[in-house]
Coordinates of C-alpha atoms in Angstrom, one line a residue:
Chain A
M25 CA 129.9 70.4 112.0
K26 CA 128.5 70.4 115.8
L27 CA 127.1 67.7 117.3
L28 CA 123.5 69.1 117.2
T29 CA 123.8 68.8 113.5
H30 CA 125.0 65.2 113.8
N31 CA 122.2 64.5 116.1
L32 CA 119.6 65.5 112.9
L33 CA 121.6 63.8 109.9
S34 CA 120.5 60.5 108.5
S35 CA 121.5 58.6 105.6
H36 CA 119.4 59.1 102.5
V37 CA 121.3 56.1 100.6
R38 CA 118.4 54.4 98.4
G39 CA 116.5 51.7 100.4
V40 CA 117.9 52.6 103.8
G41 CA 114.9 54.7 105.3
P42 CA 114.9 55.4 108.6
R43 CA 117.8 52.4 109.1
G44 CA 120.2 55.3 108.0
F45 CA 120.3 57.0 111.2
P46 CA 122.4 57.5 113.5
L47 CA 125.5 58.3 111.0
R48 CA 128.3 56.8 112.4
L49 CA 131.2 59.3 113.4
Q50 CA 134.8 59.2 112.8
A51 CA 136.6 62.4 113.5
T52 CA 140.3 63.3 112.5
E53 CA 140.3 67.1 113.8
V54 CA 138.1 68.2 116.0
R55 CA 138.0 71.9 117.9
I56 CA 136.3 73.3 120.9
N57 CA 135.0 76.7 120.2
P58 CA 133.4 78.7 123.0
V59 CA 130.3 79.7 122.3
E60 CA 128.1 81.9 124.5
F61 CA 125.9 80.1 126.7
N62 CA 122.3 80.9 125.9
P63 CA 120.3 78.7 128.9
E64 CA 116.7 79.0 126.9
F65 CA 118.0 78.2 124.0
V66 CA 119.6 75.1 124.9
A67 CA 116.4 74.1 127.1
R68 CA 114.7 74.3 124.0
M69 CA 116.8 71.9 122.0
I70 CA 116.7 69.2 124.7
P71 CA 113.0 67.9 123.6
K72 CA 114.8 67.5 120.0
V73 CA 118.0 65.4 121.0
E74 CA 118.1 61.7 120.2
W75 CA 120.2 60.8 122.7
A76 CA 121.3 57.4 121.9
A77 CA 122.7 59.2 118.9
L78 CA 124.5 62.0 121.1
L79 CA 125.9 59.3 123.7
E80 CA 127.4 57.4 120.6
A81 CA 129.0 60.2 118.9
A82 CA 130.0 62.1 122.2
D83 CA 131.7 58.6 122.9
T84 CA 133.6 58.3 119.5
L85 CA 134.9 61.9 120.2
H86 CA 136.1 60.7 123.9
L87 CA 133.8 63.7 125.6
V88 CA 133.6 63.3 129.1
E89 CA 130.7 64.7 131.5
V90 CA 127.9 64.0 129.1
P91 CA 124.7 63.4 130.5
K92 CA 122.9 60.4 129.4
E93 CA 119.6 61.9 129.5
P94 CA 117.3 64.6 130.1
I95 CA 117.1 65.1 133.9
Q96 CA 113.5 66.6 135.4
G97 CA 113.3 70.1 135.7
Y98 CA 116.7 70.1 133.0
E99 CA 115.2 73.8 132.4
H100 CA 116.3 75.3 135.3
D101 CA 119.4 73.2 136.1
E102 CA 122.1 75.2 134.8
K103 CA 125.0 72.6 135.3
F104 CA 123.0 70.0 133.2
L105 CA 122.4 72.9 130.5
R106 CA 125.9 74.0 130.6
K107 CA 127.1 70.3 129.8
M108 CA 124.7 70.0 127.2
H109 CA 125.6 73.5 125.9
H110 CA 128.9 72.2 125.7
V111 CA 128.3 68.8 124.0
L112 CA 126.0 70.2 121.3
L113 CA 127.2 73.5 120.3
E114 CA 130.8 73.6 121.5
V115 CA 132.6 70.4 120.0
D116 CA 133.1 71.2 116.0
V117 CA 134.1 68.3 114.0
L118 CA 136.3 69.9 111.4
E119 CA 137.7 66.8 109.5
G120 CA 136.3 63.4 109.6
T121 CA 133.7 61.1 108.0
L122 CA 130.0 60.0 108.3
Q123 CA 129.0 56.5 107.9
C124 CA 125.6 55.3 106.9
P125 CA 124.8 52.4 109.2
E126 CA 123.2 50.4 106.7
S127 CA 124.9 50.6 103.6
G128 CA 128.6 51.5 104.6
R129 CA 128.4 54.7 102.5
L130 CA 131.1 57.0 103.7
F131 CA 130.6 60.6 103.8
P132 CA 133.5 62.9 104.2
I133 CA 133.4 66.1 106.6
S134 CA 135.9 69.0 105.6
R135 CA 136.4 72.3 106.8
G136 CA 133.7 71.6 109.0
I137 CA 131.2 70.7 106.5
P138 CA 129.6 67.3 105.8
N139 CA 129.4 66.5 102.5
M140 CA 126.2 64.4 101.8
L141 CA 125.6 64.6 98.0
L142 CA 124.9 61.0 96.6
S143 CA 125.6 60.0 93.4
D144 CA 122.3 59.3 91.0
E145 CA 122.6 55.8 91.7
E146 CA 122.6 56.2 95.3
T147 CA 119.5 58.4 95.4
E148 CA 115.9 57.0 96.0
S149 CA 113.8 57.3 93.5
Chain B
M2 CA 90.8 104.6 104.7
G3 CA 90.3 101.2 105.7
R4 CA 93.7 100.0 105.2
S5 CA 95.5 98.3 107.9
Y6 CA 99.0 98.7 108.2
K7 CA 101.4 97.2 110.8
L8 CA 104.9 98.0 111.4
Y9 CA 107.0 94.9 111.7
P10 CA 108.0 94.7 115.9
D11 CA 111.3 94.3 114.9
S12 CA 111.9 97.2 112.7
G13 CA 112.8 99.2 115.9
L14 CA 110.8 102.4 115.2
D15 CA 108.8 103.6 117.8
G16 CA 107.2 107.2 118.1
N17 CA 106.2 106.7 114.2
Q18 CA 103.4 107.9 113.0
L19 CA 101.6 107.5 109.8
F20 CA 102.7 106.0 107.0
F21 CA 102.1 105.6 103.7
S22 CA 103.1 102.7 102.0
L23 CA 103.0 102.3 98.7
L24 CA 104.5 100.1 95.8
G25 CA 107.9 100.6 96.6
K26 CA 107.8 103.6 99.0
V27 CA 106.9 104.4 102.8
F28 CA 106.3 107.6 104.1
F29 CA 106.3 107.9 107.8
T30 CA 106.9 110.6 110.6
T31 CA 109.3 109.4 113.5
C32 CA 110.8 110.6 116.6
S33 CA 113.4 107.9 116.4
D34 CA 117.0 108.6 116.5
V35 CA 119.5 107.8 114.2
N36 CA 120.4 104.4 115.7
M37 CA 116.6 103.1 115.4
L38 CA 116.1 104.1 112.0
K39 CA 119.5 102.7 110.9
K40 CA 117.9 99.3 111.8
L41 CA 115.2 99.6 109.3
K42 CA 115.9 96.4 107.7
S43 CA 113.7 96.0 104.6
A44 CA 114.2 99.2 103.1
E45 CA 116.6 100.1 100.4
R46 CA 117.4 103.8 101.3
L47 CA 116.1 106.3 103.9
F48 CA 115.7 110.0 103.0
L49 CA 114.2 113.0 104.9
L50 CA 111.6 114.7 102.8
I51 CA 112.0 118.2 101.8
K52 CA 109.3 118.4 99.3
K53 CA 106.3 116.5 98.4
E54 CA 104.2 118.1 95.7
F55 CA 101.6 117.8 93.0
P56 CA 103.3 116.0 90.1
L57 CA 104.5 118.7 87.3
T58 CA 102.0 119.3 84.3
V59 CA 103.8 119.0 81.3
S60 CA 102.7 120.6 78.1
S61 CA 104.2 119.7 75.2
V62 CA 105.8 123.2 74.1
N63 CA 106.6 125.3 76.7
K64 CA 109.9 123.9 78.4
G65 CA 110.9 127.2 80.0
K66 CA 107.3 127.5 81.7
I67 CA 107.9 124.0 83.1
F68 CA 111.4 124.9 84.3
H69 CA 109.9 127.4 86.2
E70 CA 107.4 125.3 88.1
I71 CA 110.5 123.0 89.1
Q72 CA 112.3 126.1 90.4
R73 CA 109.7 126.9 92.5
L74 CA 110.3 123.7 94.4
I75 CA 113.0 125.8 95.8
N76 CA 111.9 129.2 95.6
D77 CA 108.3 128.6 96.8
D78 CA 109.2 128.0 100.4
P79 CA 113.2 128.4 101.0
G80 CA 112.3 128.0 104.6
S81 CA 111.6 124.5 104.3
W82 CA 114.3 123.6 102.7
L83 CA 116.3 125.2 105.4
N84 CA 114.7 123.5 108.2
A85 CA 115.1 120.0 106.5
I86 CA 118.6 120.6 106.3
S87 CA 119.1 121.7 109.8
V88 CA 117.5 118.3 110.8
W89 CA 119.7 116.7 108.7
K90 CA 122.7 118.4 110.0
K91 CA 121.4 117.4 113.7
L92 CA 120.9 113.7 112.7
L93 CA 124.7 113.4 111.6
E94 CA 125.9 115.0 114.7
L95 CA 124.0 112.7 116.5
D96 CA 125.2 110.0 114.6
A97 CA 128.9 111.2 114.9
K98 CA 128.2 111.4 118.6
N99 CA 127.0 107.9 118.9
E100 CA 129.9 106.4 117.4
K101 CA 132.1 108.2 120.1
L102 CA 130.1 107.1 123.2
S103 CA 130.5 103.5 123.0
Q104 CA 128.0 102.0 125.7
K105 CA 126.6 105.0 127.2
D106 CA 122.8 105.2 127.6
A107 CA 121.2 106.6 124.6
N108 CA 118.4 108.1 126.1
P109 CA 119.5 111.7 126.8
L110 CA 120.5 111.6 123.1
K111 CA 117.1 110.5 122.2
R112 CA 115.3 113.3 124.2
K113 CA 117.2 115.5 121.9
V114 CA 115.9 114.2 119.0
G115 CA 112.3 115.0 120.0
E116 CA 111.1 116.6 116.9
N117 CA 108.8 114.6 114.5
K118 CA 110.5 113.9 111.1
I119 CA 108.6 112.4 108.0
I120 CA 110.7 110.1 106.5
I121 CA 110.3 108.1 103.5
A122 CA 111.7 104.7 103.3
K123 CA 112.4 103.2 100.2
K124 CA 111.2 99.9 100.1
L125 CA 112.5 97.5 97.2
K126 CA 108.8 97.1 96.1
I127 CA 107.8 94.8 99.1
E128 CA 104.3 95.4 99.3
Q129 CA 102.8 95.2 102.6
L130 CA 106.2 94.6 104.6
Q131 CA 106.1 97.5 106.4
K132 CA 102.4 98.5 107.5
I133 CA 101.2 100.2 110.8
E134 CA 98.5 99.7 112.8
E135 CA 95.4 101.0 111.2
N136 CA 94.5 102.3 115.0
R137 CA 96.9 105.0 114.6
E138 CA 95.4 107.9 113.4
C139 CA 96.5 109.1 110.0
Q140 CA 98.2 112.2 110.7
L141 CA 98.2 113.4 107.1
E142 CA 99.3 117.1 108.0
K143 CA 101.8 116.6 105.4
Q144 CA 101.4 115.8 102.0
I145 CA 101.9 112.4 100.9
E146 CA 103.5 111.4 97.8
E147 CA 104.1 107.9 96.0
E148 CA 106.5 107.0 93.8
T149 CA 106.9 103.8 92.2
L150 CA 110.6 103.1 91.5
E151 CA 113.0 101.4 93.0
Q152 CA 116.3 103.0 93.0
R153 CA 115.5 106.1 94.8
D154 CA 113.1 107.0 97.1
F155 CA 112.9 110.4 98.7
I156 CA 112.0 110.7 102.4
T157 CA 110.8 113.8 103.3
K158 CA 111.3 115.1 106.8
R159 CA 109.2 117.7 108.3
E160 CA 110.6 119.1 111.6
K161 CA 108.3 119.9 114.3
F162 CA 110.8 122.0 116.5
Q163 CA 109.9 121.2 119.8
E164 CA 110.4 123.9 122.5
E165 CA 113.3 121.7 124.1
E166 CA 116.5 121.9 122.5
F167 CA 116.6 123.1 118.7
Q168 CA 114.5 126.0 119.5
N169 CA 117.5 127.9 120.5
D170 CA 118.1 130.9 118.6
R171 CA 121.9 130.8 118.9
E172 CA 121.6 127.3 117.4
K173 CA 119.5 128.6 114.5
A174 CA 121.6 131.4 113.9
T175 CA 124.8 129.0 113.6
V176 CA 122.8 126.7 111.8
T177 CA 121.9 129.5 109.1
H178 CA 125.4 130.6 109.0
N179 CA 127.1 127.4 108.3
Q180 CA 124.5 126.7 105.7
N181 CA 126.3 129.1 102.9
N182 CA 128.8 127.1 102.9
L183 CA 127.5 123.4 101.9
T184 CA 128.4 121.8 98.6
F185 CA 126.0 120.0 96.9
R186 CA 125.0 117.8 94.3
V187 CA 121.7 117.1 92.4
S188 CA 120.6 113.4 91.8
C189 CA 117.7 113.7 89.5
R190 CA 115.0 111.1 88.2
C191 CA 112.5 111.4 85.9
S192 CA 109.6 109.0 84.7
G193 CA 106.3 109.2 83.3
T194 CA 105.6 112.2 81.0
V195 CA 108.2 114.2 82.9
G196 CA 110.7 111.9 81.9
K197 CA 109.7 111.7 78.3
A198 CA 110.1 115.5 78.2
F199 CA 113.3 115.9 80.0
T200 CA 116.2 114.1 80.9
A201 CA 117.4 113.8 84.3
Q202 CA 120.7 116.0 83.5
E203 CA 118.3 118.8 82.3
V204 CA 116.3 118.7 85.0
G205 CA 119.1 118.4 87.8
K206 CA 120.5 121.4 86.1
V207 CA 117.7 123.5 86.4
I208 CA 117.4 122.7 90.0
G209 CA 121.1 123.3 90.7
I210 CA 121.1 126.7 89.2
A211 CA 117.8 127.2 91.4
L212 CA 119.6 125.8 94.6
M213 CA 122.8 128.1 93.9
K214 CA 120.7 131.3 93.4
Q215 CA 118.3 130.5 96.5
F216 CA 120.9 129.6 99.0
G217 CA 124.5 130.2 97.8
W218 CA 125.2 126.7 97.9
K219 CA 127.9 125.7 95.5
A220 CA 127.7 122.6 93.4
D221 CA 130.3 119.7 94.0
L222 CA 130.0 116.7 91.8
R223 CA 132.5 114.4 93.1
N224 CA 132.2 115.1 97.1
P225 CA 129.3 116.9 98.0
N226 CA 128.1 117.7 101.6
L227 CA 124.6 117.3 100.6
E228 CA 122.8 115.2 98.1
I229 CA 119.8 116.2 97.0
F230 CA 117.4 113.4 95.4
V231 CA 114.6 114.7 93.2
H232 CA 112.2 112.3 91.8
L233 CA 109.9 113.4 89.3
N234 CA 106.9 111.8 87.8
D235 CA 103.4 111.4 86.7
I236 CA 102.2 111.3 90.5
Y237 CA 104.1 113.7 92.4
S238 CA 107.1 115.6 92.5
V239 CA 109.4 114.5 95.5
V240 CA 112.5 115.8 97.0
G241 CA 115.0 114.6 100.0
I242 CA 118.1 114.3 101.2
P243 CA 119.4 110.7 102.0
V244 CA 119.9 110.7 105.9
F245 CA 123.0 107.8 105.7
R246 CA 125.7 107.9 103.3
V247 CA 125.4 104.3 102.9
P248 CA 122.1 102.8 101.8
L249 CA 120.7 101.0 104.5
A250 CA 120.5 97.9 102.3
S251 CA 124.3 97.6 102.6
R252 CA 124.9 95.6 105.6
A253 CA 128.1 96.0 108.0
Y254 CA 128.0 92.3 108.8
I255 CA 127.6 91.2 105.2
K256 CA 130.8 91.1 103.5
T257 CA 129.4 89.2 100.2
A258 CA 125.7 89.7 99.2
G259 CA 124.1 87.3 97.3
L260 CA 120.2 87.8 97.3
R261 CA 119.6 91.9 98.1
S262 CA 119.7 91.9 102.1
T263 CA 116.6 94.0 102.0
I264 CA 114.4 90.9 100.4
A265 CA 116.2 88.3 102.5
W266 CA 115.4 90.2 105.7
A267 CA 112.1 90.5 104.4
M268 CA 111.3 86.7 103.7
A269 CA 113.3 86.1 107.2
S270 CA 110.3 88.3 109.0
L271 CA 107.3 86.3 107.1
A272 CA 108.7 83.1 108.4
E273 CA 107.7 83.5 111.9
I274 CA 111.0 82.7 113.5
K275 CA 110.7 81.9 117.2
A276 CA 113.2 81.3 119.7
G277 CA 114.6 77.5 119.7
A278 CA 113.3 76.9 116.0
F279 CA 115.2 74.7 113.4
V280 CA 115.4 77.1 110.3
L281 CA 116.7 75.4 107.2
D282 CA 117.9 77.1 104.1
P283 CA 118.7 74.3 101.4
M284 CA 119.7 76.7 98.8
C285 CA 121.5 79.3 100.9
G286 CA 124.0 80.5 98.1
L287 CA 126.2 82.8 99.9
G288 CA 123.9 82.3 103.2
T289 CA 122.6 86.0 102.9
I290 CA 119.1 84.9 104.1
L291 CA 120.7 83.4 107.2
L292 CA 122.7 85.7 108.1
E293 CA 119.8 88.5 108.3
A294 CA 118.0 86.1 110.1
A295 CA 120.6 85.2 112.2
K296 CA 121.1 89.0 113.1
E297 CA 117.5 89.5 113.9
W298 CA 116.5 86.1 115.8
P299 CA 119.5 84.9 117.2
D300 CA 118.2 82.2 119.5
V301 CA 117.4 80.0 116.8
Y302 CA 119.4 76.9 115.0
Y303 CA 120.1 77.7 111.5
V304 CA 121.4 75.3 108.9
G305 CA 122.1 76.1 105.4
A306 CA 122.8 73.8 102.4
D307 CA 124.1 74.0 99.2
V308 CA 125.5 71.8 96.4
S309 CA 128.2 74.3 95.1
D310 CA 131.5 74.0 96.8
S311 CA 132.4 77.9 95.7
Q312 CA 128.9 79.2 97.4
L313 CA 129.5 77.1 100.6
L314 CA 133.1 78.8 100.8
G315 CA 131.5 82.3 100.1
A316 CA 128.6 81.3 102.8
C317 CA 131.7 80.2 105.3
D318 CA 133.4 83.7 104.7
N319 CA 130.7 85.7 105.2
L320 CA 129.7 83.6 108.4
Q321 CA 133.1 84.3 109.5
A322 CA 132.9 88.0 108.6
A323 CA 129.7 88.5 110.6
G324 CA 130.8 86.7 113.5
L325 CA 127.9 83.9 112.8
K326 CA 129.8 80.8 112.4
D327 CA 128.5 79.5 116.0
K328 CA 125.0 80.2 115.1
I329 CA 124.8 78.9 111.5
E330 CA 126.0 75.2 110.2
L331 CA 126.4 74.3 106.8
L332 CA 126.0 71.2 105.0
K333 CA 126.8 70.2 101.4
V334 CA 123.6 68.5 100.1
S335 CA 120.7 68.8 97.5
V336 CA 117.7 70.2 98.1
I337 CA 115.9 67.3 96.2
E338 CA 117.6 64.6 98.8
L339 CA 117.7 66.0 102.1
P340 CA 119.6 63.8 104.8
L341 CA 116.8 65.0 107.4
P342 CA 114.6 62.8 109.0
S343 CA 110.9 63.7 108.0
E344 CA 109.1 66.6 109.6
S345 CA 112.2 67.6 111.8
V346 CA 112.4 71.2 110.5
D347 CA 110.4 74.1 111.7
I348 CA 111.0 76.8 109.0
I349 CA 112.2 76.8 105.7
I350 CA 113.3 80.1 104.0
S351 CA 114.8 79.6 100.7
D352 CA 115.6 81.7 97.4
I353 CA 115.0 79.6 94.6
P354 CA 117.5 80.3 92.2
F355 CA 116.4 81.3 88.6
G356 CA 118.2 81.6 85.4
K357 CA 119.5 79.3 82.6
K358 CA 121.8 77.3 84.9
F359 CA 118.9 76.0 86.7
K360 CA 116.6 73.3 85.1
L361 CA 112.9 74.6 85.7
G362 CA 110.1 72.1 85.7
K363 CA 110.5 69.0 87.3
D364 CA 112.8 70.3 89.4
I365 CA 110.7 72.7 91.2
K366 CA 108.3 70.2 91.8
S367 CA 110.8 67.6 93.4
I368 CA 112.0 70.6 95.4
L369 CA 109.0 71.5 97.1
Q370 CA 108.2 67.8 97.7
E371 CA 111.3 67.5 99.7
M372 CA 110.9 70.7 101.6
E373 CA 107.2 69.4 102.5
R374 CA 108.6 66.0 103.9
V375 CA 111.1 67.5 106.0
L376 CA 109.1 70.5 107.3
R377 CA 107.1 69.5 110.4
V378 CA 103.5 70.0 110.7
G379 CA 102.5 73.9 111.4
G380 CA 105.7 75.1 109.7
T381 CA 106.4 77.7 107.6
I382 CA 108.1 77.8 104.1
V383 CA 109.1 81.0 102.4
L384 CA 110.4 80.8 99.3
L385 CA 111.5 83.6 96.5
L386 CA 110.3 82.5 93.1
S387 CA 110.5 83.7 89.7
E388 CA 107.5 84.4 87.2
D389 CA 108.8 81.2 85.5
H390 CA 108.5 79.1 88.7
H391 CA 105.4 80.4 89.9
R392 CA 104.1 79.0 86.3
R393 CA 105.2 75.7 86.4
L394 CA 104.1 75.3 89.7
R395 CA 100.7 76.8 89.1
D396 CA 100.7 74.2 86.2
C397 CA 101.9 71.1 87.8
E398 CA 99.1 71.6 90.5
E399 CA 96.5 68.9 90.8
S400 CA 94.7 71.7 92.8
S401 CA 91.0 71.8 92.7
I402 CA 91.1 75.4 93.5
P403 CA 89.9 77.2 90.5
L404 CA 92.3 79.3 88.5
N405 CA 92.1 83.0 88.9
S406 CA 90.8 84.3 85.6
K407 CA 93.0 87.5 86.3
N408 CA 95.8 85.5 85.9
S409 CA 96.7 86.9 82.3
Y410 CA 98.2 90.2 84.0
T411 CA 101.4 88.5 84.5
D412 CA 103.2 91.1 82.4
E413 CA 102.3 93.9 85.0
P414 CA 104.9 95.5 86.8
G415 CA 102.9 96.3 90.0
I416 CA 99.2 96.3 90.6
K417 CA 98.3 100.3 89.8
K418 CA 94.8 100.5 91.4
F419 CA 94.6 103.5 94.1
L420 CA 92.5 104.3 96.8
N421 CA 91.1 107.5 97.3
L422 CA 93.0 109.8 99.6
E423 CA 90.4 112.5 100.7
E424 CA 92.4 114.4 103.0
T425 CA 95.6 114.7 101.5
T426 CA 96.6 117.8 99.7
G427 CA 99.7 117.7 97.7
I428 CA 98.5 114.6 95.9
S429 CA 96.1 115.0 92.4
E430 CA 93.3 112.7 92.4
T431 CA 95.1 109.6 92.0
E432 CA 94.6 106.9 94.5
L433 CA 97.0 104.7 96.5
S434 CA 97.6 101.2 95.4
S435 CA 95.4 98.6 97.5
F436 CA 97.8 96.4 98.9
E437 CA 95.1 94.0 100.2
A438 CA 93.6 94.0 96.5
S439 CA 97.0 93.3 95.1
N440 CA 97.7 90.8 97.8
Q441 CA 94.5 88.9 97.1
E442 CA 95.3 88.5 93.5
C443 CA 98.8 87.3 94.2
L444 CA 97.6 85.1 96.7
D445 CA 94.9 83.5 94.2
R446 CA 97.7 82.7 91.8
M447 CA 99.0 80.1 94.4
S448 CA 97.8 76.8 94.9
P449 CA 98.0 74.3 97.8
F450 CA 101.2 71.9 97.0
G451 CA 100.5 68.5 98.8
S452 CA 100.0 69.6 102.1
L453 CA 101.4 73.0 101.8
V454 CA 98.5 75.5 102.3
P455 CA 99.5 79.1 100.8
V456 CA 99.5 81.7 103.1
E457 CA 100.8 84.9 101.8
C458 CA 102.2 86.2 98.3
H459 CA 104.3 89.5 97.6
K460 CA 105.6 90.5 94.5
V461 CA 108.7 92.0 94.7
S462 CA 111.2 93.8 92.6
L463 CA 114.8 92.4 92.2
G464 CA 116.0 95.4 90.3
K465 CA 116.0 94.2 86.5
T466 CA 113.5 91.5 87.3
D467 CA 110.6 90.9 89.5
A468 CA 110.0 88.2 91.9
F469 CA 107.6 86.5 94.2
I470 CA 107.8 86.2 97.8
Y471 CA 105.6 82.7 98.8
K472 CA 104.5 81.6 102.0
Y473 CA 102.9 78.3 102.8
R474 CA 102.4 76.6 105.8
K475 CA 101.9 72.7 106.3
S476 CA 98.6 71.4 107.3
H477 CA 99.1 68.1 107.7
S478 CA 100.9 65.1 107.4
S479 CA 101.9 64.3 103.8
A480 CA 100.8 61.0 102.7
L481 CA 103.8 58.9 101.7

């Protein structure tokens, strides 16, 4: 699971609503994958990023050199884009958990795939 | 003719002309080389056209007479056969050469293939998915035939020898000489009245013998040099040679296909995928749709979801084999409970499972509701639905649009209306299927779903069954 994905995931436990975001990340196995750098692609992702969630996750994974926010003219700033590229796309959480901040429910991540299936009682109506 | 066609920009075919696209087959001429042709994505198979003729007239009694007519496909104009085969050989040679040249500039080779070839690509009954600009003049210099079946379509290729290369007499002589050593196999398909009167084997035999007599080729059922495909029905008689040994639909980059790759690609191409988009397949299965999409539109963020471990494992495997692990993320989530914020997804493409395992009814509604929720305004949804799904969707709609009274034709395999083609020879007075009309009828069967507005609908064949590709666009925020 990449951090770009984590940045989008939200808990769907019943009654939780928007307080189900962001999910608290815990990782027991992380892999850094080199991914081909595509500056235009990264630039397009930037506006979609929820920064607080990203920084929290990056912090948990002890990542360094993570930009704190988008900078002016980021579209053309290769250094910035490369850092974002690394954080969003090259860090892969293989094993760990995601926790709903409101209900405490834990969702396992296994082989890089988060399992967010809810049981019937847990789903919203 | 008043029909509009457009060629999908990413199909990679340039210098291509006419085409005629009917219920499953596309006939076109092209100057493209093999590399380009290999990139055709929504066609099942590609053939070189040798012959396209009027359909056989089948009188009930005289089999011998009909066999004679069949033989005329070969004997009337053997030159056209030899021409087609030499073009086919050229293509194969170029293909082999291209494989050897790793990164060499393809232009010199391209220039060599300067001939105009007529090719029929067999689409898997994907209506309107390969269309060509109406502005191009219909160069109906060759006959055009239509065929209405899935498995085998014939492409005929006519070669216009250009002055540059192939005119070389020496080459011609060599080619003719070599052609005597060809081994062949005839694969025949008969439908309509012809099909009722003869078996495929009978016809295949007649043709085989005629070929042996005419050209001196030897039959080899196991591993022939040349495969000849013959398709006879009520609309035309078509003969062609497959351009590639392996069907186009069989993708090198897909290890285990779920949905047919051609349909998967077609769905992706309808979805208006743009660079930087977030594309979700919430019932991805083995990931075929995402694989096809990611190959064609790589600068996009793809996420696939499924509830089944085995499917996800298979998808993972596929991603690995295709080298697309970096482009496609997987989640184990349920489509009716997506852990995504509202209006966070740009595009949703999905093959909604059919079959007994899958509960219909209420589920299709919940599925669409959840998809609607996560889709951003202006986003598109492209779904593959069975006849059943379609019916249930329609039934549970509180739609204000009155249902089209033509709904009862649901059992029709395809719209068999035809347009008149005046200038063409080789076709009897049948008309061609009107894609616009059939699309409109299909569209009329779709109703809006909440804020999802129907955009397009295409009936496609999955081999044994038919299905529908639906496209919706989200017009406004869903009121919750």
